[in-house]
């Protein structure tokens, strides 16, 4: 499971690099000031979480979960008004059209969020067991 966690951290590092490219205007259309700061914050969160994940720290999985959670759903109203979208990294969306707006479910973020949650649950479960190898340390 450690290799899977490292793979997740590498994918997160790639996603955060793409988010930084979007933030700097190298990929996609240029962002306005508010969107640029949000995407930069998400890219920074992803980068720091990926580094922590590569070092096998708990914070890496929690940060990755938050990074992908921010990207799960985007909402764009048809008549203007409040909208929500954090597009940081790879996006492949399921578009749901309603009479008041468009809801986009990011399927890549959903898959990576679920994989991160499963890995975190596995680590929590195995952290509670005294010894997963069956070996007990000698007593003094």
PDB file of C-alpha atoms in Angstrom:
ATOM      1  CA  UNK A   1       0.000   0.000   0.000  1.00  0.00           C
ATOM      2  CA  UNK A   2       3.016   2.271   0.478  1.00  0.00           C
ATOM      3  CA  UNK A   3       3.712   2.191  -3.280  1.00  0.00           C
ATOM      4  CA  UNK A   4       0.089   3.140  -3.986  1.00  0.00           C
ATOM      5  CA  UNK A   5       0.395   6.071  -1.593  1.00  0.00           C
ATOM      6  CA  UNK A   6       3.556   7.223  -3.361  1.00  0.00           C
ATOM      7  CA  UNK A   7       1.780   6.910  -6.715  1.00  0.00           C
ATOM      8  CA  UNK A   8      -1.078   9.060  -5.381  1.00  0.00           C
ATOM      9  CA  UNK A   9       1.458  11.646  -4.186  1.00  0.00           C
ATOM     10  CA  UNK A  10       3.124  11.728  -7.616  1.00  0.00           C
ATOM     11  CA  UNK A  11      -0.236  12.221  -9.344  1.00  0.00           C
ATOM     12  CA  UNK A  12      -1.020  15.011  -6.880  1.00  0.00           C
ATOM     13  CA  UNK A  13       2.339  16.611  -7.642  1.00  0.00           C
ATOM     14  CA  UNK A  14       1.520  16.522 -11.368  1.00  0.00           C
ATOM     15  CA  UNK A  15      -1.952  17.974 -10.725  1.00  0.00           C
ATOM     16  CA  UNK A  16      -0.540  20.786  -8.606  1.00  0.00           C
ATOM     17  CA  UNK A  17       2.046  21.573 -11.302  1.00  0.00           C
ATOM     18  CA  UNK A  18      -0.777  21.809 -13.841  1.00  0.00           C
ATOM     19  CA  UNK A  19      -2.699  24.058 -11.456  1.00  0.00           C
ATOM     20  CA  UNK A  20       0.339  26.304 -11.155  1.00  0.00           C
ATOM     21  CA  UNK A  21       0.535  26.452 -14.951  1.00  0.00           C
ATOM     22  CA  UNK A  22      -3.130  27.499 -15.068  1.00  0.00           C
ATOM     23  CA  UNK A  23      -2.511  30.085 -12.342  1.00  0.00           C
ATOM     24  CA  UNK A  24       0.418  31.608 -14.224  1.00  0.00           C
ATOM     25  CA  UNK A  25      -1.565  31.741 -17.467  1.00  0.00           C
ATOM     26  CA  UNK A  26       0.577  29.139 -19.241  1.00  0.00           C
ATOM     27  CA  UNK A  27      -2.342  26.715 -19.655  1.00  0.00           C
ATOM     28  CA  UNK A  28      -5.870  27.705 -20.590  1.00  0.00           C
ATOM     29  CA  UNK A  29      -7.408  31.138 -20.564  1.00  0.00           C
ATOM     30  CA  UNK A  30      -6.048  33.833 -18.243  1.00  0.00           C
ATOM     31  CA  UNK A  31      -7.723  34.021 -14.834  1.00  0.00           C
ATOM     32  CA  UNK A  32      -8.981  37.121 -13.076  1.00  0.00           C
ATOM     33  CA  UNK A  33      -7.327  38.157  -9.799  1.00  0.00           C
ATOM     34  CA  UNK A  34      -9.708  36.344  -7.413  1.00  0.00           C
ATOM     35  CA  UNK A  35      -9.620  33.093  -9.393  1.00  0.00           C
ATOM     36  CA  UNK A  36      -5.845  33.299  -9.721  1.00  0.00           C
ATOM     37  CA  UNK A  37      -5.398  33.441  -5.941  1.00  0.00           C
ATOM     38  CA  UNK A  38      -7.793  30.542  -5.389  1.00  0.00           C
ATOM     39  CA  UNK A  39      -6.055  28.359  -7.962  1.00  0.00           C
ATOM     40  CA  UNK A  40      -2.638  29.360  -6.610  1.00  0.00           C
ATOM     41  CA  UNK A  41      -3.769  28.403  -3.100  1.00  0.00           C
ATOM     42  CA  UNK A  42      -5.020  25.054  -4.381  1.00  0.00           C
ATOM     43  CA  UNK A  43      -1.752  24.484  -6.269  1.00  0.00           C
ATOM     44  CA  UNK A  44       0.256  25.280  -3.142  1.00  0.00           C
ATOM     45  CA  UNK A  45      -1.934  22.957  -1.051  1.00  0.00           C
ATOM     46  CA  UNK A  46      -1.462  20.191  -3.628  1.00  0.00           C
ATOM     47  CA  UNK A  47       2.298  20.683  -3.815  1.00  0.00           C
ATOM     48  CA  UNK A  48       2.802  20.683  -0.037  1.00  0.00           C
ATOM     49  CA  UNK A  49       0.498  17.681   0.355  1.00  0.00           C
ATOM     50  CA  UNK A  50       2.358  15.783  -2.369  1.00  0.00           C
ATOM     51  CA  UNK A  51       5.718  16.441  -0.712  1.00  0.00           C
ATOM     52  CA  UNK A  52       4.301  15.313   2.649  1.00  0.00           C
ATOM     53  CA  UNK A  53       2.789  12.244   0.969  1.00  0.00           C
ATOM     54  CA  UNK A  54       6.113  11.305  -0.609  1.00  0.00           C
ATOM     55  CA  UNK A  55       7.667  11.493   2.860  1.00  0.00           C
ATOM     56  CA  UNK A  56       4.864   9.248   4.157  1.00  0.00           C
ATOM     57  CA  UNK A  57       3.354  11.854   6.507  1.00  0.00           C
ATOM     58  CA  UNK A  58      -0.326  11.752   7.494  1.00  0.00           C
ATOM     59  CA  UNK A  59      -0.739  15.375   6.500  1.00  0.00           C
ATOM     60  CA  UNK A  60      -0.113  14.443   2.882  1.00  0.00           C
ATOM     61  CA  UNK A  61      -3.229  12.288   2.657  1.00  0.00           C
ATOM     62  CA  UNK A  62      -5.402  14.809   4.508  1.00  0.00           C
ATOM     63  CA  UNK A  63      -4.176  17.640   2.269  1.00  0.00           C
ATOM     64  CA  UNK A  64      -4.708  15.557  -0.856  1.00  0.00           C
ATOM     65  CA  UNK A  65      -8.252  14.798   0.258  1.00  0.00           C
ATOM     66  CA  UNK A  66      -8.919  18.510   0.756  1.00  0.00           C
ATOM     67  CA  UNK A  67      -7.300  19.353  -2.595  1.00  0.00           C
ATOM     68  CA  UNK A  68      -9.558  16.941  -4.480  1.00  0.00           C
ATOM     69  CA  UNK A  69     -12.630  17.819  -2.386  1.00  0.00           C
ATOM     70  CA  UNK A  70     -12.345  21.451  -3.537  1.00  0.00           C
ATOM     71  CA  UNK A  71     -12.529  20.297  -7.149  1.00  0.00           C
ATOM     72  CA  UNK A  72     -15.379  17.784  -6.913  1.00  0.00           C
ATOM     73  CA  UNK A  73     -18.236  20.108  -7.824  1.00  0.00           C
ATOM     74  CA  UNK A  74     -18.458  23.295  -9.874  1.00  0.00           C
ATOM     75  CA  UNK A  75     -21.607  25.379 -10.275  1.00  0.00           C
ATOM     76  CA  UNK A  76     -22.299  27.949 -12.979  1.00  0.00           C
ATOM     77  CA  UNK A  77     -25.649  29.812 -12.846  1.00  0.00           C
ATOM     78  CA  UNK A  78     -27.358  30.604 -16.145  1.00  0.00           C
ATOM     79  CA  UNK A  79     -28.706  34.006 -15.057  1.00  0.00           C
ATOM     80  CA  UNK A  80     -25.473  35.250 -13.510  1.00  0.00           C
ATOM     81  CA  UNK A  81     -24.784  35.511  -9.827  1.00  0.00           C
ATOM     82  CA  UNK A  82     -22.808  33.335  -7.452  1.00  0.00           C
ATOM     83  CA  UNK A  83     -20.705  30.602  -9.048  1.00  0.00           C
ATOM     84  CA  UNK A  84     -18.199  28.116  -7.683  1.00  0.00           C
ATOM     85  CA  UNK A  85     -15.393  26.439  -9.588  1.00  0.00           C
ATOM     86  CA  UNK A  86     -11.871  25.411  -8.635  1.00  0.00           C
ATOM     87  CA  UNK A  87     -10.194  23.985 -11.704  1.00  0.00           C
ATOM     88  CA  UNK A  88      -6.757  23.030 -10.460  1.00  0.00           C
ATOM     89  CA  UNK A  89      -5.251  20.100 -12.291  1.00  0.00           C
ATOM     90  CA  UNK A  90      -6.856  17.540 -14.572  1.00  0.00           C
ATOM     91  CA  UNK A  91     -10.612  17.960 -15.059  1.00  0.00           C
ATOM     92  CA  UNK A  92     -12.958  15.525 -16.727  1.00  0.00           C
ATOM     93  CA  UNK A  93     -16.490  16.463 -15.860  1.00  0.00           C
ATOM     94  CA  UNK A  94     -19.959  15.022 -15.823  1.00  0.00           C
ATOM     95  CA  UNK A  95     -22.181  17.964 -16.764  1.00  0.00           C
ATOM     96  CA  UNK A  96     -25.662  18.222 -15.284  1.00  0.00           C
ATOM     97  CA  UNK A  97     -27.871  20.960 -16.738  1.00  0.00           C
ATOM     98  CA  UNK A  98     -30.659  22.394 -14.630  1.00  0.00           C
ATOM     99  CA  UNK A  99     -33.078  25.240 -15.290  1.00  0.00           C
ATOM    100  CA  UNK A 100     -31.139  27.555 -12.950  1.00  0.00           C
ATOM    101  CA  UNK A 101     -27.570  26.567 -13.832  1.00  0.00           C
ATOM    102  CA  UNK A 102     -24.988  23.962 -14.716  1.00  0.00           C
ATOM    103  CA  UNK A 103     -23.457  21.600 -12.173  1.00  0.00           C
ATOM    104  CA  UNK A 104     -20.199  19.886 -13.132  1.00  0.00           C
ATOM    105  CA  UNK A 105     -18.969  16.807 -11.254  1.00  0.00           C
ATOM    106  CA  UNK A 106     -15.220  16.355 -11.796  1.00  0.00           C
ATOM    107  CA  UNK A 107     -14.822  12.616 -12.321  1.00  0.00           C
ATOM    108  CA  UNK A 108     -11.001  12.659 -12.108  1.00  0.00           C
ATOM    109  CA  UNK A 109     -11.130  14.478  -8.769  1.00  0.00           C
ATOM    110  CA  UNK A 110     -13.835  12.068  -7.583  1.00  0.00           C
ATOM    111  CA  UNK A 111     -11.722   9.024  -8.439  1.00  0.00           C
ATOM    112  CA  UNK A 112      -8.594  10.436  -6.836  1.00  0.00           C
ATOM    113  CA  UNK A 113     -10.569  11.609  -3.787  1.00  0.00           C
ATOM    114  CA  UNK A 114     -11.976   8.108  -3.297  1.00  0.00           C
ATOM    115  CA  UNK A 115      -8.533   6.531  -3.776  1.00  0.00           C
ATOM    116  CA  UNK A 116      -7.053   8.953  -1.230  1.00  0.00           C
ATOM    117  CA  UNK A 117      -9.881   8.278   1.242  1.00  0.00           C
ATOM    118  CA  UNK A 118      -9.420   4.505   0.880  1.00  0.00           C
ATOM    119  CA  UNK A 119      -5.672   4.849   1.435  1.00  0.00           C
ATOM    120  CA  UNK A 120      -6.244   7.062   4.469  1.00  0.00           C
ATOM    121  CA  UNK A 121      -8.770   4.603   5.912  1.00  0.00           C
ATOM    122  CA  UNK A 122      -6.320   1.746   5.373  1.00  0.00           C
ATOM    123  CA  UNK A 123      -3.560   3.664   7.181  1.00  0.00           C
ATOM    124  CA  UNK A 124      -5.875   4.546  10.057  1.00  0.00           C
ATOM    125  CA  UNK A 125      -6.968   0.936  10.423  1.00  0.00           C
ATOM    126  CA  UNK A 126      -3.410  -0.380  10.389  1.00  0.00           C
ATOM    127  CA  UNK A 127      -2.150   2.318  12.738  1.00  0.00           C
ATOM    128  CA  UNK A 128      -4.516   1.078  15.433  1.00  0.00           C
ATOM    129  CA  UNK A 129      -3.326  -2.522  15.355  1.00  0.00           C
ATOM    130  CA  UNK A 130      -0.402  -3.115  17.743  1.00  0.00           C
ATOM    131  CA  UNK A 131       1.675  -5.025  15.233  1.00  0.00           C
ATOM    132  CA  UNK A 132       0.641  -5.875  11.712  1.00  0.00           C
ATOM    133  CA  UNK A 133       3.560  -8.301  11.230  1.00  0.00           C
ATOM    134  CA  UNK A 134       2.692 -10.517  14.173  1.00  0.00           C
ATOM    135  CA  UNK A 135       6.034  -9.738  15.743  1.00  0.00           C
ATOM    136  CA  UNK A 136       5.992  -8.383  19.288  1.00  0.00           C
ATOM    137  CA  UNK A 137       9.016  -6.531  20.643  1.00  0.00           C
ATOM    138  CA  UNK A 138      10.880  -8.165  23.516  1.00  0.00           C
ATOM    139  CA  UNK A 139       9.970  -6.879  26.955  1.00  0.00           C
ATOM    140  CA  UNK A 140      12.605  -5.537  29.310  1.00  0.00           C
TER     141      UNK A 140
END
